[in-house]
mmCIF file of C-alpha atoms and ligand atoms in Angstrom:
data_model
loop_
_atom_site.group_PDB
_atom_site.id
_atom_site.type_symbol
_atom_site.label_atom_id
_atom_site.label_comp_id
_atom_site.label_asym_id
_atom_site.label_seq_id
_atom_site.Cartn_x
_atom_site.Cartn_y
_atom_site.Cartn_z
ATOM 1 C CA MET A 19 -80.697 -15.356 46.805
ATOM 2 C CA ASP A 20 -76.961 -14.736 46.743
ATOM 3 C CA ARG A 21 -75.207 -11.649 45.386
ATOM 4 C CA GLN A 22 -74.326 -13.253 42.039
ATOM 5 C CA GLU A 23 -77.937 -14.351 41.419
ATOM 6 C CA ILE A 24 -79.222 -10.882 42.338
ATOM 7 C CA SER A 25 -76.689 -9.295 39.993
ATOM 8 C CA ALA A 26 -77.650 -11.664 37.140
ATOM 9 C CA LEU A 27 -81.318 -10.765 37.639
ATOM 10 C CA ALA A 28 -80.597 -7.036 37.948
ATOM 11 C CA HIS A 29 -78.690 -7.015 34.647
ATOM 12 C CA ALA A 30 -81.216 -9.085 32.700
ATOM 13 C CA ASP A 31 -82.815 -6.125 30.878
ATOM 14 C CA HIS A 32 -79.765 -4.092 29.873
ATOM 15 C CA PRO A 33 -77.524 -4.658 26.811
ATOM 16 C CA VAL A 34 -74.337 -4.668 28.936
ATOM 17 C CA ALA A 35 -73.783 -4.557 32.689
ATOM 18 C CA ALA A 36 -72.653 -0.930 32.543
ATOM 19 C CA PRO A 37 -74.340 2.407 31.732
ATOM 20 C CA LEU A 38 -73.785 2.380 27.973
ATOM 21 C CA ALA A 39 -76.339 2.341 25.174
ATOM 22 C CA GLU A 40 -75.960 -0.174 22.354
ATOM 23 C CA GLY A 41 -74.643 2.419 19.879
ATOM 24 C CA ALA A 42 -71.828 3.393 22.240
ATOM 25 C CA VAL A 43 -70.886 -0.257 22.783
ATOM 26 C CA ASP A 44 -70.727 -0.817 19.019
ATOM 27 C CA ARG A 45 -68.616 2.299 18.413
ATOM 28 C CA LEU A 46 -66.145 1.315 21.143
ATOM 29 C CA LEU A 47 -65.830 -2.220 19.752
ATOM 30 C CA ALA A 48 -65.343 -0.870 16.218
ATOM 31 C CA ALA A 49 -62.545 1.402 17.458
ATOM 32 C CA ALA A 50 -60.802 -1.473 19.250
ATOM 33 C CA ILE A 51 -61.117 -4.313 16.722
ATOM 34 C CA ARG A 52 -58.613 -3.844 13.907
ATOM 35 C CA ARG A 53 -58.353 -7.384 12.486
ATOM 36 C CA ARG A 54 -61.076 -9.549 10.945
ATOM 37 C CA ASP A 55 -59.804 -12.574 12.886
ATOM 38 C CA ALA A 56 -59.314 -10.654 16.148
ATOM 39 C CA ARG A 57 -58.959 -12.599 19.366
ATOM 40 C CA LEU A 58 -60.761 -10.915 22.268
ATOM 41 C CA LEU A 59 -60.332 -11.442 25.984
ATOM 42 C CA ASP A 60 -62.873 -10.027 28.457
ATOM 43 C CA LEU A 61 -61.739 -9.857 32.101
ATOM 44 C CA GLY A 62 -64.925 -9.837 34.207
ATOM 45 C CA CYS A 63 -67.119 -10.653 31.207
ATOM 46 C CA GLY A 64 -70.339 -11.201 33.185
ATOM 47 C CA ALA A 65 -72.955 -12.576 30.763
ATOM 48 C CA GLY A 66 -70.545 -11.979 27.866
ATOM 49 C CA ALA A 67 -72.520 -9.143 26.280
ATOM 50 C CA TRP A 68 -69.487 -7.314 24.856
ATOM 51 C CA LEU A 69 -67.950 -10.487 23.425
ATOM 52 C CA LEU A 70 -71.198 -11.726 21.919
ATOM 53 C CA ARG A 71 -71.773 -8.389 20.171
ATOM 54 C CA ALA A 72 -68.227 -8.506 18.803
ATOM 55 C CA LEU A 73 -68.557 -12.105 17.590
ATOM 56 C CA ARG A 74 -71.864 -11.365 15.860
ATOM 57 C CA ALA A 75 -70.310 -8.400 14.030
ATOM 58 C CA HIS A 76 -67.014 -10.159 13.179
ATOM 59 C CA PRO A 77 -67.605 -13.720 11.878
ATOM 60 C CA GLU A 78 -63.872 -14.602 11.964
ATOM 61 C CA ALA A 79 -63.217 -13.311 15.498
ATOM 62 C CA THR A 80 -62.809 -15.550 18.547
ATOM 63 C CA ALA A 81 -63.206 -14.728 22.226
ATOM 64 C CA VAL A 82 -62.357 -15.765 25.754
ATOM 65 C CA GLY A 83 -64.432 -14.546 28.700
ATOM 66 C CA VAL A 84 -63.364 -14.841 32.328
ATOM 67 C CA ASP A 85 -65.646 -14.340 35.317
ATOM 68 C CA VAL A 86 -66.158 -15.784 38.799
ATOM 69 C CA SER A 87 -69.941 -15.840 38.458
ATOM 70 C CA GLY A 88 -71.401 -19.213 37.456
ATOM 71 C CA PRO A 89 -74.921 -17.794 36.782
ATOM 72 C CA SER A 90 -73.507 -15.051 34.521
ATOM 73 C CA LEU A 91 -71.344 -17.494 32.578
ATOM 74 C CA GLY A 92 -74.387 -19.786 32.240
ATOM 75 C CA ARG A 93 -76.270 -16.899 30.627
ATOM 76 C CA ALA A 94 -73.280 -16.204 28.372
ATOM 77 C CA ARG A 95 -73.195 -19.860 27.265
ATOM 78 C CA ALA A 96 -76.922 -19.906 26.493
ATOM 79 C CA ALA A 97 -76.735 -16.586 24.610
ATOM 80 C CA ALA A 98 -73.715 -17.782 22.606
ATOM 81 C CA ALA A 99 -75.577 -20.944 21.582
ATOM 82 C CA ALA A 100 -78.678 -18.929 20.638
ATOM 83 C CA ALA A 101 -76.547 -16.539 18.545
ATOM 84 C CA GLY A 102 -74.746 -19.422 16.794
ATOM 85 C CA VAL A 103 -71.298 -18.344 18.037
ATOM 86 C CA ALA A 104 -70.726 -20.969 20.756
ATOM 87 C CA GLU A 105 -67.810 -22.569 18.896
ATOM 88 C CA ARG A 106 -65.946 -19.225 18.810
ATOM 89 C CA ILE A 107 -66.151 -18.379 22.510
ATOM 90 C CA GLU A 108 -64.438 -19.967 25.499
ATOM 91 C CA LEU A 109 -65.811 -19.131 28.949
ATOM 92 C CA CYS A 110 -63.671 -19.638 32.048
ATOM 93 C CA GLN A 111 -64.983 -19.512 35.604
ATOM 94 C CA GLN A 112 -61.961 -18.090 37.368
ATOM 95 C CA ASP A 113 -60.651 -15.092 39.291
ATOM 96 C CA VAL A 114 -59.303 -12.655 36.698
ATOM 97 C CA THR A 115 -56.162 -12.011 38.709
ATOM 98 C CA ALA A 116 -55.202 -15.685 38.404
ATOM 99 C CA PHE A 117 -56.078 -16.029 34.712
ATOM 100 C CA ARG A 118 -53.176 -16.757 32.334
ATOM 101 C CA PRO A 119 -54.136 -16.860 28.625
ATOM 102 C CA ASP A 120 -52.449 -19.411 26.382
ATOM 103 C CA ARG A 121 -51.807 -16.757 23.716
ATOM 104 C CA PRO A 122 -51.990 -12.971 23.423
ATOM 105 C CA ALA A 123 -55.255 -11.193 22.665
ATOM 106 C CA ASP A 124 -55.780 -8.445 20.092
ATOM 107 C CA VAL A 125 -58.356 -6.772 22.316
ATOM 108 C CA VAL A 126 -58.519 -7.001 26.109
ATOM 109 C CA LEU A 127 -61.745 -5.706 27.676
ATOM 110 C CA CYS A 128 -62.411 -4.860 31.288
ATOM 111 C CA VAL A 129 -65.624 -2.878 31.719
ATOM 112 C CA GLY A 130 -67.064 -2.339 35.180
ATOM 113 C CA ALA A 131 -64.787 -4.959 36.701
ATOM 114 C CA ALA A 132 -61.668 -2.968 37.676
ATOM 115 C CA HIS A 133 -62.521 -3.570 41.348
ATOM 116 C CA ALA A 134 -61.514 -7.216 40.762
ATOM 117 C CA PHE A 135 -57.930 -5.987 40.333
ATOM 118 C CA GLY A 136 -58.107 -3.531 43.232
ATOM 119 C CA GLU A 137 -57.748 -0.406 41.089
ATOM 120 C CA LEU A 138 -57.694 0.918 37.550
ATOM 121 C CA LEU A 139 -53.980 0.889 36.783
ATOM 122 C CA ALA A 140 -53.685 -2.713 37.971
ATOM 123 C CA VAL A 141 -56.101 -3.677 35.163
ATOM 124 C CA LEU A 142 -53.720 -2.104 32.665
ATOM 125 C CA ASP A 143 -50.744 -3.929 34.140
ATOM 126 C CA ALA A 144 -52.611 -7.239 33.762
ATOM 127 C CA ALA A 145 -53.791 -6.311 30.256
ATOM 128 C CA ARG A 146 -50.237 -5.495 29.192
ATOM 129 C CA GLY A 147 -49.248 -9.085 29.910
ATOM 130 C CA HIS A 148 -52.198 -10.493 27.936
ATOM 131 C CA LEU A 149 -52.073 -8.209 24.885
ATOM 132 C CA ALA A 150 -50.520 -8.628 21.424
ATOM 133 C CA PRO A 151 -47.969 -5.845 20.667
ATOM 134 C CA ASP A 152 -50.398 -3.860 18.474
ATOM 135 C CA GLY A 153 -53.488 -4.699 20.539
ATOM 136 C CA ALA A 154 -56.039 -2.443 22.226
ATOM 137 C CA VAL A 155 -57.655 -2.342 25.637
ATOM 138 C CA VAL A 156 -61.290 -1.379 26.257
ATOM 139 C CA LEU A 157 -61.374 -0.105 29.816
ATOM 140 C CA GLY A 158 -64.573 1.124 31.473
ATOM 141 C CA ASP A 159 -64.777 2.463 34.991
ATOM 142 C CA ALA A 160 -66.400 5.037 37.223
ATOM 143 C CA PHE A 161 -65.176 8.548 38.000
ATOM 144 C CA TRP A 162 -66.546 11.484 39.980
ATOM 145 C CA GLU A 163 -68.601 13.822 37.782
ATOM 146 C CA GLN A 164 -68.858 16.085 40.850
ATOM 147 C CA GLU A 165 -67.288 16.040 44.275
ATOM 148 C CA PRO A 166 -69.448 13.491 46.173
ATOM 149 C CA ASP A 167 -70.746 14.104 49.630
ATOM 150 C CA PRO A 168 -68.831 12.070 52.231
ATOM 151 C CA VAL A 169 -71.617 9.500 52.725
ATOM 152 C CA VAL A 170 -71.868 8.823 48.983
ATOM 153 C CA ARG A 171 -68.072 8.586 48.714
ATOM 154 C CA ALA A 172 -67.884 6.138 51.618
ATOM 155 C CA ASP A 173 -70.678 4.011 50.100
ATOM 156 C CA LEU A 174 -69.086 3.776 46.669
ATOM 157 C CA GLU A 175 -65.438 3.592 47.721
ATOM 158 C CA ASP A 176 -66.061 0.720 50.114
ATOM 159 C CA GLY A 177 -63.215 -1.405 48.666
ATOM 160 C CA PRO A 178 -59.619 -0.581 47.727
ATOM 161 C CA GLN A 179 -60.687 1.449 44.680
ATOM 162 C CA ARG A 180 -60.674 5.266 44.803
ATOM 163 C CA TYR A 181 -62.198 7.363 42.033
ATOM 164 C CA ALA A 182 -60.981 10.694 40.658
ATOM 165 C CA ASP A 183 -62.491 13.308 38.341
ATOM 166 C CA LEU A 184 -62.553 12.547 34.604
ATOM 167 C CA ALA A 185 -59.471 14.605 33.664
ATOM 168 C CA THR A 186 -57.406 13.025 36.453
ATOM 169 C CA THR A 187 -58.651 9.515 35.606
ATOM 170 C CA VAL A 188 -57.647 9.832 31.949
ATOM 171 C CA ALA A 189 -54.349 11.564 32.816
ATOM 172 C CA ARG A 190 -53.388 8.715 35.179
ATOM 173 C CA VAL A 191 -54.004 6.185 32.396
ATOM 174 C CA ALA A 192 -51.935 8.220 29.911
ATOM 175 C CA GLU A 193 -49.103 8.703 32.426
ATOM 176 C CA HIS A 194 -49.103 4.919 32.884
ATOM 177 C CA GLY A 195 -48.083 4.484 29.237
ATOM 178 C CA TRP A 196 -51.409 4.212 27.404
ATOM 179 C CA THR A 197 -52.844 6.447 24.675
ATOM 180 C CA PRO A 198 -56.616 6.877 24.411
ATOM 181 C CA VAL A 199 -57.606 6.440 20.749
ATOM 182 C CA TYR A 200 -61.346 6.658 21.438
ATOM 183 C CA GLY A 201 -63.647 6.972 24.396
ATOM 184 C CA HIS A 202 -67.188 7.392 25.585
ATOM 185 C CA VAL A 203 -68.454 9.260 28.633
ATOM 186 C CA SER A 204 -71.825 7.850 29.677
ATOM 187 C CA THR A 205 -74.622 10.399 29.555
ATOM 188 C CA LEU A 206 -77.141 10.969 32.318
ATOM 189 C CA ALA A 207 -79.764 9.339 30.046
ATOM 190 C CA GLU A 208 -77.584 6.210 29.728
ATOM 191 C CA TRP A 209 -77.154 6.113 33.519
ATOM 192 C CA ASP A 210 -80.897 6.538 34.087
ATOM 193 C CA GLU A 211 -81.727 3.767 31.613
ATOM 194 C CA TYR A 212 -79.193 1.475 33.279
ATOM 195 C CA GLU A 213 -80.448 2.156 36.804
ATOM 196 C CA TRP A 214 -84.136 1.854 35.896
ATOM 197 C CA CYS A 215 -83.358 -1.483 34.222
ATOM 198 C CA TRP A 216 -81.318 -2.604 37.257
ATOM 199 C CA THR A 217 -83.888 -1.699 39.888
ATOM 200 C CA GLY A 218 -86.896 -2.412 37.658
ATOM 201 C CA SER A 219 -85.970 -5.964 36.661
ATOM 202 C CA LEU A 220 -85.522 -6.898 40.338
ATOM 203 C CA ALA A 221 -88.796 -5.225 41.311
ATOM 204 C CA ARG A 222 -90.701 -6.888 38.449
ATOM 205 C CA TRP A 223 -89.290 -10.296 39.327
ATOM 206 C CA ALA A 224 -90.381 -9.859 42.975
ATOM 207 C CA LEU A 225 -93.883 -8.724 42.017
ATOM 208 C CA ASP A 226 -94.201 -11.605 39.548
ATOM 209 C CA HIS A 227 -93.210 -14.160 42.225
ATOM 210 C CA PRO A 228 -95.492 -13.264 45.158
ATOM 211 C CA ASP A 229 -94.998 -16.627 46.899
ATOM 212 C CA HIS A 230 -91.242 -16.929 46.415
ATOM 213 C CA PRO A 231 -89.296 -17.012 49.716
ATOM 214 C CA ASP A 232 -86.760 -14.451 48.333
ATOM 215 C CA ARG A 233 -89.438 -11.939 47.261
ATOM 216 C CA GLU A 234 -88.980 -9.514 50.182
ATOM 217 C CA GLN A 235 -85.185 -9.663 49.971
ATOM 218 C CA VAL A 236 -85.223 -8.880 46.234
ATOM 219 C CA LEU A 237 -87.752 -6.035 46.631
ATOM 220 C CA GLY A 238 -85.575 -4.655 49.434
ATOM 221 C CA VAL A 239 -82.400 -4.747 47.322
ATOM 222 C CA SER A 240 -84.224 -2.936 44.504
ATOM 223 C CA ALA A 241 -85.597 -0.224 46.820
ATOM 224 C CA GLU A 242 -82.285 0.296 48.609
ATOM 225 C CA HIS A 243 -80.388 0.571 45.327
ATOM 226 C CA ARG A 244 -82.964 3.014 43.912
ATOM 227 C CA ALA A 245 -82.724 5.200 47.017
ATOM 228 C CA GLY A 246 -78.904 5.155 46.906
ATOM 229 C CA TRP A 247 -78.975 6.175 43.239
ATOM 230 C CA LEU A 248 -81.713 8.837 43.255
ATOM 231 C CA GLY A 249 -80.835 10.210 46.673
ATOM 232 C CA GLY A 250 -77.076 9.918 46.346
ATOM 233 C CA TYR A 251 -74.918 9.307 43.286
ATOM 234 C CA ARG A 252 -77.226 10.301 40.386
ATOM 235 C CA GLY A 253 -75.304 12.909 38.366
ATOM 236 C CA VAL A 254 -72.355 12.565 40.745
ATOM 237 C CA LEU A 255 -70.863 9.241 39.668
ATOM 238 C CA GLY A 256 -69.729 9.162 36.048
ATOM 239 C CA PHE A 257 -68.607 6.290 33.832
ATOM 240 C CA VAL A 258 -65.974 6.480 31.105
ATOM 241 C CA THR A 259 -64.977 3.779 28.635
ATOM 242 C CA LEU A 260 -61.639 4.212 26.883
ATOM 243 C CA VAL A 261 -60.049 2.445 23.933
ATOM 244 C CA LEU A 262 -56.325 2.419 24.694
ATOM 245 C CA ARG A 263 -53.173 1.517 22.843
ATOM 246 C CA ARG A 264 -49.687 1.348 24.282
ATOM 247 C CA GLN A 265 -47.463 4.337 23.766
HETATM 248 C C1 SAM B 104 -70.517 -4.885 36.489
HETATM 249 S S1 SAM B 104 -70.204 -6.516 35.909
HETATM 250 C C2 SAM B 104 -69.585 -6.140 34.283
HETATM 251 C C3 SAM B 104 -69.780 -7.284 33.314
HETATM 252 C C4 SAM B 104 -69.347 -7.001 31.869
HETATM 253 N N1 SAM B 104 -67.984 -6.492 31.780
HETATM 254 C C5 SAM B 104 -70.290 -6.042 31.170
HETATM 255 O O1 SAM B 104 -69.952 -4.856 30.998
HETATM 256 O O2 SAM B 104 -71.390 -6.473 30.761
HETATM 257 C C6 SAM B 104 -68.704 -6.960 36.794
HETATM 258 C C7 SAM B 104 -68.334 -8.423 36.608
HETATM 259 O O3 SAM B 104 -67.064 -8.642 37.218
HETATM 260 C C8 SAM B 104 -67.088 -9.957 37.774
HETATM 261 N N2 SAM B 104 -66.009 -10.076 38.769
HETATM 262 C C9 SAM B 104 -65.880 -9.375 39.935
HETATM 263 N N3 SAM B 104 -64.759 -9.767 40.578
HETATM 264 C C10 SAM B 104 -64.168 -10.711 39.783
HETATM 265 C C11 SAM B 104 -62.963 -11.471 39.884
HETATM 266 N N4 SAM B 104 -62.144 -11.327 40.935
HETATM 267 N N5 SAM B 104 -62.656 -12.341 38.892
HETATM 268 C C12 SAM B 104 -63.498 -12.485 37.826
HETATM 269 N N6 SAM B 104 -64.640 -11.799 37.666
HETATM 270 C C13 SAM B 104 -64.965 -10.907 38.638
HETATM 271 C C14 SAM B 104 -68.481 -10.074 38.357
HETATM 272 O O4 SAM B 104 -68.851 -11.424 38.572
HETATM 273 C C15 SAM B 104 -69.306 -9.381 37.277
HETATM 274 O O5 SAM B 104 -69.791 -10.306 36.318
#
């Protein structure tokens, strides 16, 4: 099973592919969407959970989702059809850094996908080019709740991205020309729910498919992730989602 299939399976039981409960997702969307006919763009949309929630709540809104993952976009397509919103959503299988929208969006989302741009401020630079003048960005990313031990830091900063504490993370965004108009800091309970769903849906799939050739691999990924979470970053890695407007 490849990484994208594992990720699709791991996120099957959670409302979005990030540690946020449904109420928080709805409050963030409500703070960002200011027009009935809003046009939304989600960079790294995964299975489209944010966009589908927005389209269900706003019958005149339209949406574009961009992601490299074929399995995730397949789930987004099926969910859009089941929710009766398929004609209002366009799904593009593409690298977000190469995506060029044909017209500006009222809301640009990038939640849990900043690594695709290399780092947080690069998301905002891309969003600036995609956003209508009075539009809003919904930006969700990790930060350090506590100073991590060096092994945890090396594990989680294995790409170009470096995390900071919450105050520094928000200050960097503000210094880059963006004003937070709302935000949500994920609670430990939201993290725990997310991680139990992540590891549990993989484990359940493996136990339900005893003869599948990928069973051991999937069980192994679940166990390794659970150990890394419980023995490493639980309570150390935070997640903040900001609604931002340009200064
Ligand atoms: C943690 S998931 C978040 C999905 C979604 N934003 C949500 O909150 O439900 C990160 C997503 O970013 C996508 N992604 C990573 N790198 C990407 C890239 N370079 N271009 C497009 N999508 C990318 C992954 O395929 C994955 O679906």
